[in-house]
Coordinates of C-alpha atoms in Angstrom, one line a residue:
M1 CA -16.1 -35.0 15.4
K2 CA -17.7 -33.6 12.3
E3 CA -15.7 -33.4 9.1
I4 CA -16.0 -30.4 6.9
I5 CA -14.8 -31.3 3.4
G6 CA -13.2 -28.1 2.1
I7 CA -15.5 -25.2 3.3
S8 CA -18.8 -25.0 5.2
N9 CA -19.8 -21.7 3.4
R10 CA -21.9 -20.8 6.5
V11 CA -21.6 -17.3 7.9
L12 CA -23.2 -16.1 11.1
E13 CA -25.1 -12.8 10.9
V14 CA -25.6 -11.3 14.4
D15 CA -27.8 -8.3 15.1
L16 CA -26.9 -7.0 18.6
A17 CA -29.8 -4.6 18.8
R18 CA -32.4 -7.4 18.4
S19 CA -30.4 -10.3 19.8
K20 CA -31.1 -12.0 16.5
V21 CA -28.9 -14.5 14.6
D22 CA -29.2 -15.6 11.0
I23 CA -27.1 -18.0 8.9
Y24 CA -26.0 -16.8 5.5
E25 CA -25.0 -19.4 2.9
V26 CA -22.1 -18.2 0.7
K27 CA -23.0 -18.4 -2.9
P28 CA -20.6 -20.3 -5.3
T29 CA -20.1 -17.2 -7.4
E30 CA -19.1 -15.2 -4.3
R31 CA -16.6 -17.8 -3.3
R32 CA -15.0 -18.0 -6.7
L33 CA -14.9 -14.3 -7.3
Y34 CA -13.9 -13.1 -3.8
L35 CA -12.1 -16.3 -2.5
G36 CA -12.6 -15.8 1.3
G37 CA -11.0 -13.9 4.1
K38 CA -10.7 -10.2 3.3
G39 CA -12.2 -10.5 -0.2
L40 CA -15.4 -12.2 0.9
G41 CA -15.7 -10.0 3.9
L42 CA -15.5 -6.9 1.7
K43 CA -18.2 -8.3 -0.7
L44 CA -20.5 -9.1 2.2
L45 CA -20.2 -5.6 3.5
Y46 CA -20.6 -4.1 0.0
D47 CA -24.0 -5.8 -0.2
R48 CA -25.1 -4.7 3.3
L49 CA -23.4 -1.4 4.3
R50 CA -24.8 1.9 2.8
P51 CA -22.3 4.6 1.8
G52 CA -22.1 7.4 4.4
A53 CA -22.8 5.1 7.4
D54 CA -21.3 6.3 10.6
P55 CA -18.3 4.0 11.5
L56 CA -19.3 4.3 15.2
G57 CA -23.0 4.0 14.5
E58 CA -25.3 1.0 14.7
E59 CA -25.3 0.6 10.9
N60 CA -21.6 -0.3 10.7
I61 CA -20.8 -4.0 10.4
L62 CA -17.8 -6.0 11.6
A63 CA -16.9 -9.0 9.6
F64 CA -14.5 -11.7 11.0
M65 CA -13.5 -14.1 8.2
P66 CA -11.2 -17.1 8.5
G67 CA -10.1 -18.1 5.0
V68 CA -10.1 -21.5 3.4
L69 CA -6.7 -22.6 4.7
M70 CA -7.7 -22.1 8.4
G71 CA -7.8 -25.4 10.1
T72 CA -6.0 -27.4 7.3
G73 CA -2.5 -27.3 8.8
A74 CA -1.1 -25.5 5.8
P75 CA 2.1 -23.6 6.6
C76 CA 1.5 -20.2 8.3
S77 CA -2.3 -20.5 8.0
G78 CA -3.3 -19.6 11.5
R79 CA -4.6 -16.2 10.4
F80 CA -8.0 -14.6 9.8
A81 CA -9.2 -11.3 8.4
A82 CA -11.5 -8.6 9.8
V83 CA -13.2 -5.9 7.7
T84 CA -15.2 -2.9 8.7
K85 CA -15.5 0.9 8.2
S86 CA -12.8 2.7 10.1
P87 CA -13.6 5.4 12.6
L88 CA -10.0 6.7 12.2
T89 CA -10.2 7.2 8.4
G90 CA -13.9 7.0 7.5
I91 CA -13.2 4.4 4.8
M92 CA -12.9 0.7 4.6
V93 CA -10.3 -1.1 6.7
A94 CA -9.2 -4.7 6.7
S95 CA -6.8 -6.4 9.1
S96 CA -5.1 -9.7 9.2
C97 CA -4.4 -11.4 12.5
G98 CA -3.0 -14.6 14.1
G99 CA -4.0 -15.7 17.5
P100 CA -6.6 -18.4 18.6
F101 CA -9.9 -16.9 17.5
G102 CA -9.9 -17.7 13.8
M103 CA -9.1 -21.4 14.4
S104 CA -11.8 -21.7 17.1
L105 CA -14.5 -20.0 14.9
K106 CA -13.5 -22.2 11.9
T107 CA -13.5 -25.5 13.9
A108 CA -16.9 -24.6 15.4
G109 CA -18.1 -24.9 11.8
W110 CA -18.3 -21.3 10.7
D111 CA -16.7 -19.6 7.7
G112 CA -17.4 -16.1 9.0
L113 CA -19.1 -13.8 11.4
L114 CA -20.9 -10.6 10.7
V115 CA -21.9 -8.3 13.6
R116 CA -24.2 -5.3 13.3
G117 CA -26.3 -3.1 15.6
K118 CA -25.7 -2.0 19.2
A119 CA -26.4 -4.0 22.3
V120 CA -28.4 -2.1 25.0
K121 CA -25.8 -3.0 27.6
P122 CA -22.3 -4.4 27.7
T123 CA -22.4 -7.8 26.0
Y124 CA -20.2 -10.6 24.9
L125 CA -21.0 -13.3 22.4
L126 CA -20.5 -17.0 23.0
I127 CA -20.2 -19.0 19.7
T128 CA -20.5 -22.7 19.4
S129 CA -21.2 -25.2 16.6
E130 CA -24.9 -24.8 17.6
G131 CA -25.0 -21.0 17.2
V132 CA -24.6 -17.8 19.3
E133 CA -25.5 -16.9 22.9
F134 CA -25.8 -13.3 24.1
R135 CA -24.2 -12.8 27.5
D136 CA -23.9 -10.0 30.0
A137 CA -20.5 -8.3 30.0
G138 CA -21.2 -5.8 32.8
E139 CA -18.5 -7.3 35.0
L140 CA -16.0 -7.3 32.2
W141 CA -16.5 -3.6 31.2
G142 CA -13.4 -1.6 32.3
L143 CA -11.0 -4.6 32.3
D144 CA -8.0 -4.6 30.0
T145 CA -7.6 -7.1 27.2
T146 CA -5.5 -9.6 29.3
E147 CA -7.9 -9.5 32.2
T148 CA -10.9 -9.9 29.9
Q149 CA -9.4 -13.0 28.1
S150 CA -8.4 -14.5 31.4
K151 CA -12.0 -14.2 32.8
L152 CA -13.5 -15.8 29.7
D153 CA -10.9 -18.5 29.1
K154 CA -12.3 -21.9 28.3
K155 CA -10.8 -25.1 26.8
K156 CA -10.6 -24.8 23.0
A157 CA -11.7 -21.2 23.2
G158 CA -10.6 -18.4 20.9
I159 CA -11.4 -14.9 22.3
L160 CA -11.6 -11.5 20.8
A161 CA -11.5 -8.7 23.4
I162 CA -11.3 -5.0 23.6
G163 CA -9.7 -2.9 26.4
P164 CA -10.4 0.5 27.8
A165 CA -9.3 2.2 24.5
G166 CA -12.1 0.4 22.6
E167 CA -14.6 1.1 25.3
N168 CA -13.7 4.8 25.2
L169 CA -13.8 4.9 21.4
V170 CA -10.2 5.7 20.8
R171 CA -10.0 6.0 17.0
F172 CA -7.1 3.6 16.8
A173 CA -8.2 1.1 19.4
N174 CA -7.6 -2.5 18.4
I175 CA -8.9 -6.0 19.2
A176 CA -6.9 -8.6 21.0
T177 CA -6.9 -12.4 20.6
G178 CA -4.2 -13.9 22.8
D179 CA -1.1 -11.8 22.2
R180 CA -2.1 -11.0 18.6
F181 CA -4.1 -8.0 17.4
L182 CA -6.5 -6.8 14.7
G183 CA -4.3 -3.7 14.9
R184 CA -5.1 -1.0 12.4
G185 CA -7.9 1.5 11.8
G186 CA -9.8 1.4 15.1
M187 CA -11.7 -1.9 14.9
G188 CA -11.7 -1.9 18.7
A189 CA -13.6 1.3 18.8
V190 CA -16.2 -0.2 16.4
M191 CA -16.7 -3.0 18.9
G192 CA -16.9 -0.5 21.8
S193 CA -19.5 1.5 20.0
K194 CA -21.6 -1.6 19.8
N195 CA -21.3 -2.3 23.6
L196 CA -19.5 -5.5 22.5
K197 CA -16.8 -6.3 25.0
A198 CA -15.7 -9.7 23.7
I199 CA -16.5 -12.7 21.4
V200 CA -15.7 -16.2 22.6
A201 CA -15.7 -19.0 20.0
L202 CA -15.6 -22.6 21.3
G203 CA -14.0 -24.7 18.6
G204 CA -12.9 -28.2 18.1
D205 CA -16.2 -29.8 17.0
C206 CA -15.2 -29.8 13.4
R207 CA -12.2 -31.0 11.4
I208 CA -11.3 -29.3 8.1
V209 CA -10.4 -31.8 5.4
P210 CA -9.1 -30.6 2.0
V211 CA -11.0 -31.9 -1.0
D212 CA -7.8 -33.2 -2.6
Q213 CA -5.7 -34.3 0.4
R214 CA -2.9 -35.9 -1.7
T215 CA -2.3 -32.7 -3.6
F216 CA -2.6 -30.7 -0.5
D217 CA 0.1 -32.8 1.3
R218 CA 2.4 -32.4 -1.7
L219 CA 1.9 -28.6 -1.7
K220 CA 2.4 -28.4 2.1
K221 CA 5.8 -30.2 1.8
K222 CA 6.9 -27.9 -1.1
A223 CA 5.8 -24.7 0.7
T224 CA 7.6 -25.8 3.9
T225 CA 10.8 -26.4 1.9
Y226 CA 10.6 -22.9 0.4
I227 CA 10.0 -21.2 3.7
N228 CA 12.8 -23.1 5.5
R229 CA 15.5 -22.4 2.8
N230 CA 14.6 -18.7 2.2
F231 CA 17.2 -16.5 3.9
I232 CA 14.5 -14.1 5.3
T233 CA 11.7 -16.5 6.3
G234 CA 13.9 -19.4 7.4
G235 CA 16.8 -17.3 8.5
L236 CA 16.5 -13.6 9.6
Y237 CA 12.8 -13.7 10.8
R238 CA 13.1 -17.1 12.4
S239 CA 16.2 -16.1 14.3
Y240 CA 15.5 -12.5 15.2
G241 CA 11.8 -11.8 14.4
T242 CA 10.6 -8.9 12.3
P243 CA 13.0 -6.4 14.1
A244 CA 15.6 -7.9 11.7
N245 CA 14.2 -5.1 9.5
V246 CA 16.0 -2.5 11.6
A247 CA 19.4 -3.4 10.1
M248 CA 18.0 -3.8 6.6
N249 CA 16.2 -0.5 6.8
L250 CA 19.4 1.2 8.0
K251 CA 21.1 -0.1 4.9
G252 CA 18.6 1.8 2.8
N253 CA 18.4 4.8 5.1
I254 CA 14.7 4.3 5.5
L255 CA 14.3 3.8 9.3
P256 CA 11.9 6.5 10.6
V257 CA 13.7 8.8 13.1
N258 CA 12.2 11.7 15.0
N259 CA 8.9 11.8 13.2
F260 CA 10.4 10.9 9.8
S261 CA 12.8 13.7 9.8
D262 CA 15.7 11.3 9.1
G263 CA 16.3 7.7 8.0
T264 CA 19.2 6.6 10.2
H265 CA 20.6 7.0 13.7
V266 CA 23.9 5.9 15.3
Q267 CA 22.0 4.2 18.2
A268 CA 19.5 2.3 15.9
L269 CA 21.1 -1.1 16.1
R270 CA 20.4 -1.1 19.9
I271 CA 16.8 -1.9 19.1
S272 CA 17.5 -4.4 16.3
G273 CA 16.4 -8.0 16.4
E274 CA 20.0 -9.2 16.6
E275 CA 20.7 -7.1 19.7
T276 CA 17.4 -8.0 21.3
K277 CA 18.0 -11.7 21.0
K278 CA 21.5 -11.4 22.4
N279 CA 20.5 -9.2 25.4
H280 CA 17.0 -10.4 26.2
E281 CA 17.1 -14.2 25.6
T282 CA 14.3 -14.2 23.1
S283 CA 12.6 -17.4 22.1
H284 CA 9.7 -18.4 19.7
H285 CA 6.2 -17.0 20.6
T286 CA 4.3 -17.4 17.4
C287 CA 0.9 -17.9 15.7
K288 CA -0.3 -21.5 15.3
P289 CA 0.3 -23.2 12.9
C290 CA 3.4 -21.4 11.8
T291 CA 6.5 -22.3 9.9
I292 CA 8.4 -19.0 9.8
L293 CA 8.3 -18.5 13.6
C294 CA 8.9 -14.7 13.5
G295 CA 7.0 -14.0 16.8
K296 CA 9.3 -13.7 19.8
K297 CA 9.1 -13.4 23.6
G298 CA 11.9 -12.4 26.0
K299 CA 12.9 -11.0 29.4
F300 CA 12.2 -7.3 29.7
G301 CA 12.2 -5.3 32.9
G302 CA 12.4 -8.5 35.0
E303 CA 9.4 -10.2 33.4
E304 CA 8.7 -12.3 30.3
L305 CA 6.9 -10.3 27.7
P306 CA 6.1 -10.5 23.9
A307 CA 9.1 -9.0 22.2
P308 CA 8.0 -5.9 20.2
E309 CA 7.5 -6.4 16.5
Y310 CA 9.4 -4.3 14.0
E311 CA 6.6 -1.7 13.5
T312 CA 6.4 -1.2 17.3
V313 CA 10.2 -0.9 17.6
A314 CA 10.2 1.7 14.8
L315 CA 7.1 3.8 15.7
L316 CA 7.4 3.7 19.5
G317 CA 11.2 3.6 19.3
S318 CA 13.3 5.3 16.6
N319 CA 10.5 7.6 15.5
L320 CA 10.3 9.0 19.0
G321 CA 14.1 9.2 19.2
V322 CA 14.1 6.4 21.8
F323 CA 16.5 3.5 21.5
D324 CA 15.8 1.7 24.8
I325 CA 14.2 -1.7 24.0
E326 CA 13.1 -2.1 27.6
K327 CA 11.0 1.0 27.4
I328 CA 9.6 0.0 24.0
A329 CA 8.6 -3.4 25.4
E330 CA 6.9 -1.6 28.4
W331 CA 5.0 0.6 26.0
N332 CA 4.1 -2.3 23.8
K333 CA 2.7 -4.1 26.9
T334 CA 0.6 -1.0 27.8
C335 CA -0.8 -0.7 24.3
G336 CA -1.6 -4.4 24.2
R337 CA -3.4 -4.3 27.5
M338 CA -5.3 -1.1 26.7
G339 CA -6.1 -2.3 23.2
M340 CA -4.4 0.3 21.0
D341 CA -2.5 0.1 17.7
T342 CA 1.2 0.7 18.4
I343 CA 1.8 2.3 14.9
S344 CA -0.9 4.9 15.3
S345 CA 0.0 5.5 18.9
G346 CA 3.7 6.1 18.0
G347 CA 2.8 8.2 15.0
T348 CA 0.5 10.4 17.1
L349 CA 3.0 10.8 19.9
A350 CA 5.7 11.8 17.4
W351 CA 3.4 14.5 16.0
V352 CA 2.8 15.8 19.5
M353 CA 6.5 15.9 20.2
E354 CA 7.2 17.9 17.1
A355 CA 4.1 20.1 17.6
T356 CA 5.4 20.8 21.2
Q357 CA 8.8 21.6 19.9
R358 CA 7.3 24.1 17.4
G359 CA 5.0 25.7 20.1
L360 CA 1.7 24.5 18.6
V361 CA 0.7 22.5 21.6
Q362 CA 1.8 22.1 25.2
S363 CA 3.1 18.8 26.5
D364 CA 6.0 17.3 28.4
L365 CA 6.8 15.0 25.5
K366 CA 10.1 15.5 23.5
F367 CA 12.2 13.5 21.1
G368 CA 14.9 11.3 22.6
S369 CA 13.2 11.2 26.1
P370 CA 11.0 8.4 27.4
D371 CA 9.6 10.7 30.1
G372 CA 5.9 11.0 29.9
V373 CA 5.2 8.4 27.2
S374 CA 3.8 5.8 29.5
Q375 CA 1.3 8.3 31.0
A376 CA 0.4 9.7 27.6
L377 CA -0.5 6.2 26.4
L378 CA -2.8 5.7 29.4
D379 CA -4.3 9.2 29.0
I380 CA -5.1 8.3 25.4
A381 CA -6.8 5.0 26.4
Y382 CA -8.9 6.7 29.1
R383 CA -9.3 9.9 27.2
K384 CA -7.9 11.9 30.1
G385 CA -6.9 15.5 29.6
F386 CA -5.1 16.1 26.3
G387 CA -5.3 12.3 25.8
A388 CA -8.9 12.8 24.7
E389 CA -7.6 14.8 21.7
M390 CA -4.7 12.5 21.0
A391 CA -7.2 9.7 20.9
Q392 CA -8.4 11.2 17.6
G393 CA -5.1 10.5 15.8
S394 CA -2.5 12.8 14.1
K395 CA -4.7 13.9 11.3
A396 CA -7.4 15.4 13.5
L397 CA -4.8 16.9 15.8
S398 CA -3.0 18.6 12.9
E399 CA -6.2 20.0 11.4
K400 CA -7.0 21.6 14.7
Y401 CA -3.6 22.9 15.8
G402 CA -1.7 23.2 12.6
G403 CA 1.3 21.1 11.5
T404 CA -0.4 19.1 8.8
S405 CA 2.9 19.0 6.9
F406 CA 4.5 16.8 9.5
A407 CA 1.4 14.7 10.4
M408 CA 2.7 11.4 9.0
H409 CA -0.5 9.7 7.8
V410 CA -2.2 8.8 4.5
K411 CA -6.0 9.1 4.5
G412 CA -5.9 9.4 8.3
L413 CA -3.9 6.2 9.0
E414 CA -0.5 6.8 10.5
L415 CA 2.5 5.6 8.4
P416 CA 4.4 2.4 9.3
G417 CA 8.2 2.2 9.7
Y418 CA 9.6 2.7 6.2
D419 CA 10.6 6.2 4.9
P420 CA 9.6 6.2 1.3
R421 CA 12.1 8.9 0.3
G422 CA 14.6 6.0 0.1
S423 CA 12.0 3.7 -1.5
V424 CA 9.7 5.6 -3.8
G425 CA 7.8 2.5 -5.0
H426 CA 6.9 1.9 -1.4
G427 CA 5.8 5.6 -1.3
L428 CA 3.4 5.0 -4.1
A429 CA 2.1 1.9 -2.3
Y430 CA 1.5 4.1 0.8
A431 CA -0.4 6.7 -1.2
M432 CA -2.6 4.2 -3.1
A433 CA -3.2 1.7 -0.2
N434 CA -6.9 1.4 0.2
R435 CA -6.9 1.5 4.0
G436 CA -4.5 4.4 4.1
G437 CA -0.9 4.4 5.3
C438 CA -0.2 0.7 5.0
H439 CA 3.1 -1.1 4.4
L440 CA 1.4 -4.4 3.6
S441 CA -0.7 -3.3 0.7
A442 CA 2.3 -3.7 -1.6
F443 CA 5.6 -4.1 0.2
L444 CA 8.0 -2.6 -2.4
A445 CA 10.6 -1.9 0.3
A446 CA 11.6 -5.5 0.0
Q447 CA 12.4 -5.2 -3.8
E448 CA 13.9 -1.8 -3.5
V449 CA 16.0 -2.0 -0.3
F450 CA 16.1 -5.5 1.2
L451 CA 16.8 -7.4 -2.0
D452 CA 18.4 -4.8 -4.3
L453 CA 16.2 -5.8 -7.2
L454 CA 14.7 -2.4 -8.1
R455 CA 16.3 1.0 -8.1
P456 CA 14.8 2.7 -5.0
H457 CA 14.6 6.2 -6.5
A458 CA 13.5 5.3 -10.0
V459 CA 9.9 6.0 -11.2
R460 CA 10.0 3.3 -14.0
A461 CA 8.2 0.1 -13.3
K462 CA 7.0 1.0 -9.8
A463 CA 3.3 1.4 -10.8
D464 CA 3.5 -2.1 -12.4
Y465 CA 4.7 -3.7 -9.2
V466 CA 2.4 -1.8 -6.8
K467 CA -0.6 -3.0 -8.9
F468 CA 0.7 -6.6 -9.1
F469 CA 1.6 -6.9 -5.4
E470 CA -1.6 -5.2 -4.3
S471 CA -3.6 -7.8 -6.1
L472 CA -1.4 -10.7 -5.1
G473 CA -1.4 -9.5 -1.5
N474 CA -5.2 -9.4 -1.5
C475 CA -5.2 -13.0 -2.8
V476 CA -2.9 -13.9 0.2
N477 CA -5.2 -12.1 2.7
S478 CA -8.2 -13.8 1.2
L479 CA -6.8 -17.4 1.1
Q480 CA -5.7 -16.7 4.0
T481 CA -2.1 -17.1 5.0
C482 CA 0.8 -15.1 6.3
F483 CA 2.0 -12.2 4.1
F484 CA 5.6 -13.1 4.7
T485 CA 5.2 -16.3 2.7
L486 CA 5.4 -14.1 -0.4
L487 CA 9.2 -13.8 0.3
A488 CA 9.6 -17.6 0.1
Y489 CA 7.0 -18.6 -2.5
L490 CA 8.2 -16.0 -5.0
L491 CA 11.9 -16.2 -4.4
E492 CA 12.5 -19.9 -4.0
P493 CA 11.1 -21.4 -7.3
P494 CA 14.1 -22.4 -9.5
L495 CA 13.7 -19.8 -12.2
V496 CA 14.1 -17.0 -9.7
K497 CA 16.4 -18.7 -7.2
Y498 CA 19.1 -19.7 -9.8
T499 CA 18.9 -16.5 -11.9
P500 CA 21.9 -14.2 -11.1
N501 CA 20.7 -11.3 -9.0
L502 CA 22.2 -8.7 -11.4
F503 CA 20.2 -10.2 -14.4
L504 CA 17.0 -10.6 -12.3
G505 CA 17.2 -7.0 -11.2
L506 CA 17.8 -5.8 -14.7
L507 CA 14.8 -7.8 -16.0
M508 CA 12.5 -6.5 -13.2
Q509 CA 13.5 -2.9 -13.6
E510 CA 13.5 -2.7 -17.4
L511 CA 10.8 -5.3 -18.4
P512 CA 8.4 -5.4 -15.5
Q513 CA 5.5 -7.0 -17.4
V514 CA 7.8 -9.8 -18.6
A515 CA 9.1 -10.2 -15.0
I516 CA 5.6 -10.4 -13.6
L517 CA 4.6 -13.0 -16.2
L518 CA 7.6 -15.2 -15.1
M519 CA 6.7 -14.9 -11.4
D520 CA 5.5 -18.2 -9.9
Y521 CA 2.7 -17.6 -7.4
T522 CA 0.9 -20.9 -8.2
L523 CA 1.4 -22.3 -4.7
Y524 CA -1.3 -20.0 -3.5
K525 CA -3.7 -20.9 -6.3
D526 CA -3.0 -24.6 -6.0
F527 CA -3.6 -24.6 -2.2
W528 CA -6.9 -22.9 -2.9
S529 CA -8.0 -25.6 -5.4
A530 CA -6.8 -28.5 -3.3
V531 CA -8.8 -27.3 -0.3
T532 CA -12.0 -26.2 -2.0
G533 CA -12.0 -28.4 -5.1
I534 CA -12.7 -25.3 -7.2
K535 CA -10.4 -25.3 -10.2
M536 CA -8.9 -22.0 -11.1
S537 CA -6.2 -20.8 -13.4
R538 CA -3.4 -18.6 -12.2
W539 CA -4.9 -15.7 -14.2
E540 CA -8.3 -16.2 -12.7
Y541 CA -6.7 -16.3 -9.3
L542 CA -4.8 -13.0 -9.8
E543 CA -7.9 -11.4 -11.3
A544 CA -9.7 -12.2 -8.0
G545 CA -7.0 -10.1 -6.4
D546 CA -7.7 -7.3 -8.9
R547 CA -11.4 -7.6 -8.2
I548 CA -10.9 -7.3 -4.4
T549 CA -8.6 -4.3 -4.8
V550 CA -10.9 -2.4 -7.1
L551 CA -14.0 -3.2 -5.1
E552 CA -12.4 -1.8 -1.9
R553 CA -11.3 1.3 -3.9
Y554 CA -14.8 1.7 -5.3
M555 CA -16.3 1.5 -1.8
N556 CA -13.9 4.2 -0.7
T557 CA -14.7 6.5 -3.6
R558 CA -18.3 6.3 -2.5
E559 CA -17.1 7.8 0.8
G560 CA -15.5 10.7 -1.1
I561 CA -11.9 9.3 -1.7
S562 CA -10.3 10.6 -4.9
R563 CA -7.0 11.8 -6.3
L564 CA -6.8 14.5 -3.7
H565 CA -6.3 11.8 -1.0
D566 CA -3.8 9.6 -2.8
T567 CA -0.8 11.5 -1.7
L568 CA 1.8 11.6 1.1
P569 CA 2.6 14.1 3.9
D570 CA 4.3 17.3 2.7
R571 CA 7.4 16.2 4.6
L572 CA 7.9 13.3 2.2
L573 CA 7.2 15.4 -0.9
K574 CA 9.1 18.6 -0.1
E575 CA 11.8 17.8 2.6
G576 CA 14.8 15.5 2.2
R577 CA 16.1 13.4 5.0
K578 CA 18.7 15.1 7.1
S579 CA 21.2 12.4 6.3
D580 CA 20.6 12.4 2.5
P581 CA 22.9 14.9 0.8
K582 CA 20.7 14.9 -2.3
A583 CA 17.6 15.7 -0.3
R584 CA 15.5 13.4 -2.4
T585 CA 11.7 13.3 -2.1
V586 CA 8.9 11.2 -3.5
P587 CA 7.7 12.2 -7.1
I588 CA 4.1 11.2 -6.3
E589 CA 2.5 12.9 -9.3
K590 CA 4.3 10.9 -11.9
L591 CA 3.9 7.6 -10.0
R592 CA 0.2 8.1 -9.2
S593 CA -0.8 8.9 -12.8
K594 CA 0.9 5.8 -14.1
Y595 CA -0.8 3.7 -11.5
Y596 CA -4.3 5.0 -12.3
K597 CA -3.8 4.1 -15.9
K598 CA -2.8 0.6 -15.1
R599 CA -5.6 0.0 -12.7
G600 CA -8.3 1.3 -15.0
Y601 CA -9.2 4.4 -12.9
D602 CA -10.0 7.8 -14.3
E603 CA -7.8 10.8 -13.8
N604 CA -9.5 11.4 -10.4
G605 CA -8.8 7.8 -9.2
I606 CA -12.3 6.5 -9.6
P607 CA -12.7 3.0 -11.1
T608 CA -14.3 3.4 -14.5
R609 CA -17.5 1.7 -15.4
E610 CA -15.6 -0.4 -17.9
T611 CA -13.2 -1.6 -15.2
L612 CA -16.1 -2.5 -12.8
K613 CA -17.9 -4.3 -15.6
R614 CA -14.8 -6.2 -16.6
L615 CA -14.3 -7.5 -13.1
G616 CA -18.0 -8.3 -12.6
I617 CA -18.5 -5.7 -9.8
Q618 CA -22.2 -4.6 -10.0
I619 CA -23.0 -1.0 -9.4
P620 CA -26.1 -0.5 -7.2
V621 CA -28.9 1.1 -9.1
T622 CA -29.2 3.8 -6.4
V623 CA -25.6 5.1 -7.2

């Protein structure tokens, strides 16, 4: 078996139209400035993808990028990133995913895969340590994601596959690898538009060895200790999975109910992680390698199925007014096999329910009833009847039929399961997230609601933390490791762990820049250096996160994104939650202006030339 010391720096470039393969050698400056994973994927697309390219056209490029931790055995490192231009939003979209594909690609000796062009007929790719083969996928076309992976399964294989939704260009189609998904923004439709049914990577020929194995082993032990003793990563999530968030969101009145018309419901705990474990015998069903073990499986409707994650529980459950976990598990299975994002599916169905209630469209869907939901999901996947219009997402529906005020999206991407009227910093994170309505861009609901460290309705300090956590989050997704490790790696170092919560909260709220300076995120930076051998200070590491954030923003502004788009649905700006006697909303204008100033954007949200120059982002001479 071949040993790769640190990183191979070899990226496959595949042109489907010409059945051509090139190998790109990642430059040392690209590696240092953009790290890997999402960051490196963005940089490679920035250099190759022209502004204005059709997301479903031959010009668009899909980048699949395992980070430097993949294959090392670092805690929670079984994740890879994908980057492309979204057919749902028309701007850049990146996704993080577990599942077997990333490991197989990396242990075949490749640090990334770029796919462009369109095959003349349905095709799948077979990747080995020797290169790429183009194979006929005619017999696979029309199969769902489970059937496709079963047909292609080989020893040590990691598979990416689309289902009927991807083939039919549903704007929120996803890509499956095992039971994990590149979920958001329609990446499955991009594959479908290229006649690319699947990608099979045969790994196992290469072993990844950190440059500094002794330091790496020490860091691995420390990281594992932090994860195991943290009350969320080693407690709630390990025991109940991410649906543990149901109870925590109820505490803050931020659980989306009936298309974000409310933040609580008397039946909500029926779909919590705690109740699901008790009633459905859940057990671990997780990414590999993983230390947190938040993924679950259980018995639903007489069969063993992946237990729905929190976002699925919220968007296909409470947001539809449905509190039957068996139904939610059934719909989760349907979305998985069809290859569709459960968040956008739920957000779109919720809009249809409300639009039906208001007489804007005709359908049999209504809040609180599971009737018709299963068929609606299939209609979307196959673009049958009204499903063909639902396949465009809630933004397109509302622009055609009216009801934009209750189309719950940002920049075309449907909102996840946290109502920002009870967590305004999280609302700013939604509004500013580069890919649109994203909870993982900067997860301030944790500080504002879960941990009681920031006042949830205060404006002060929120721009500081959105900026900081965006940049740190992009470091995490470029390393790459699980986003949930942030909870352990930031909360478990002694300075934070043994500081009284009251004093810590006061410091964070009143002196955010001091609090940020005291935060210890060096585990991420140290892992990076131990694996790659590239020395980097904590400030250089965080600046890489700044650079990745601003580059993505700049790429979006070249597609027309500006201040006008950095906002929230009118419902969140003008209507209070039904259960909130103060009828509080999100003061986005104040929050947004503060954020622009801290990021180095002009008043329209465009990165200034000074900001781009400071971060070393070169402006093409044609712009």
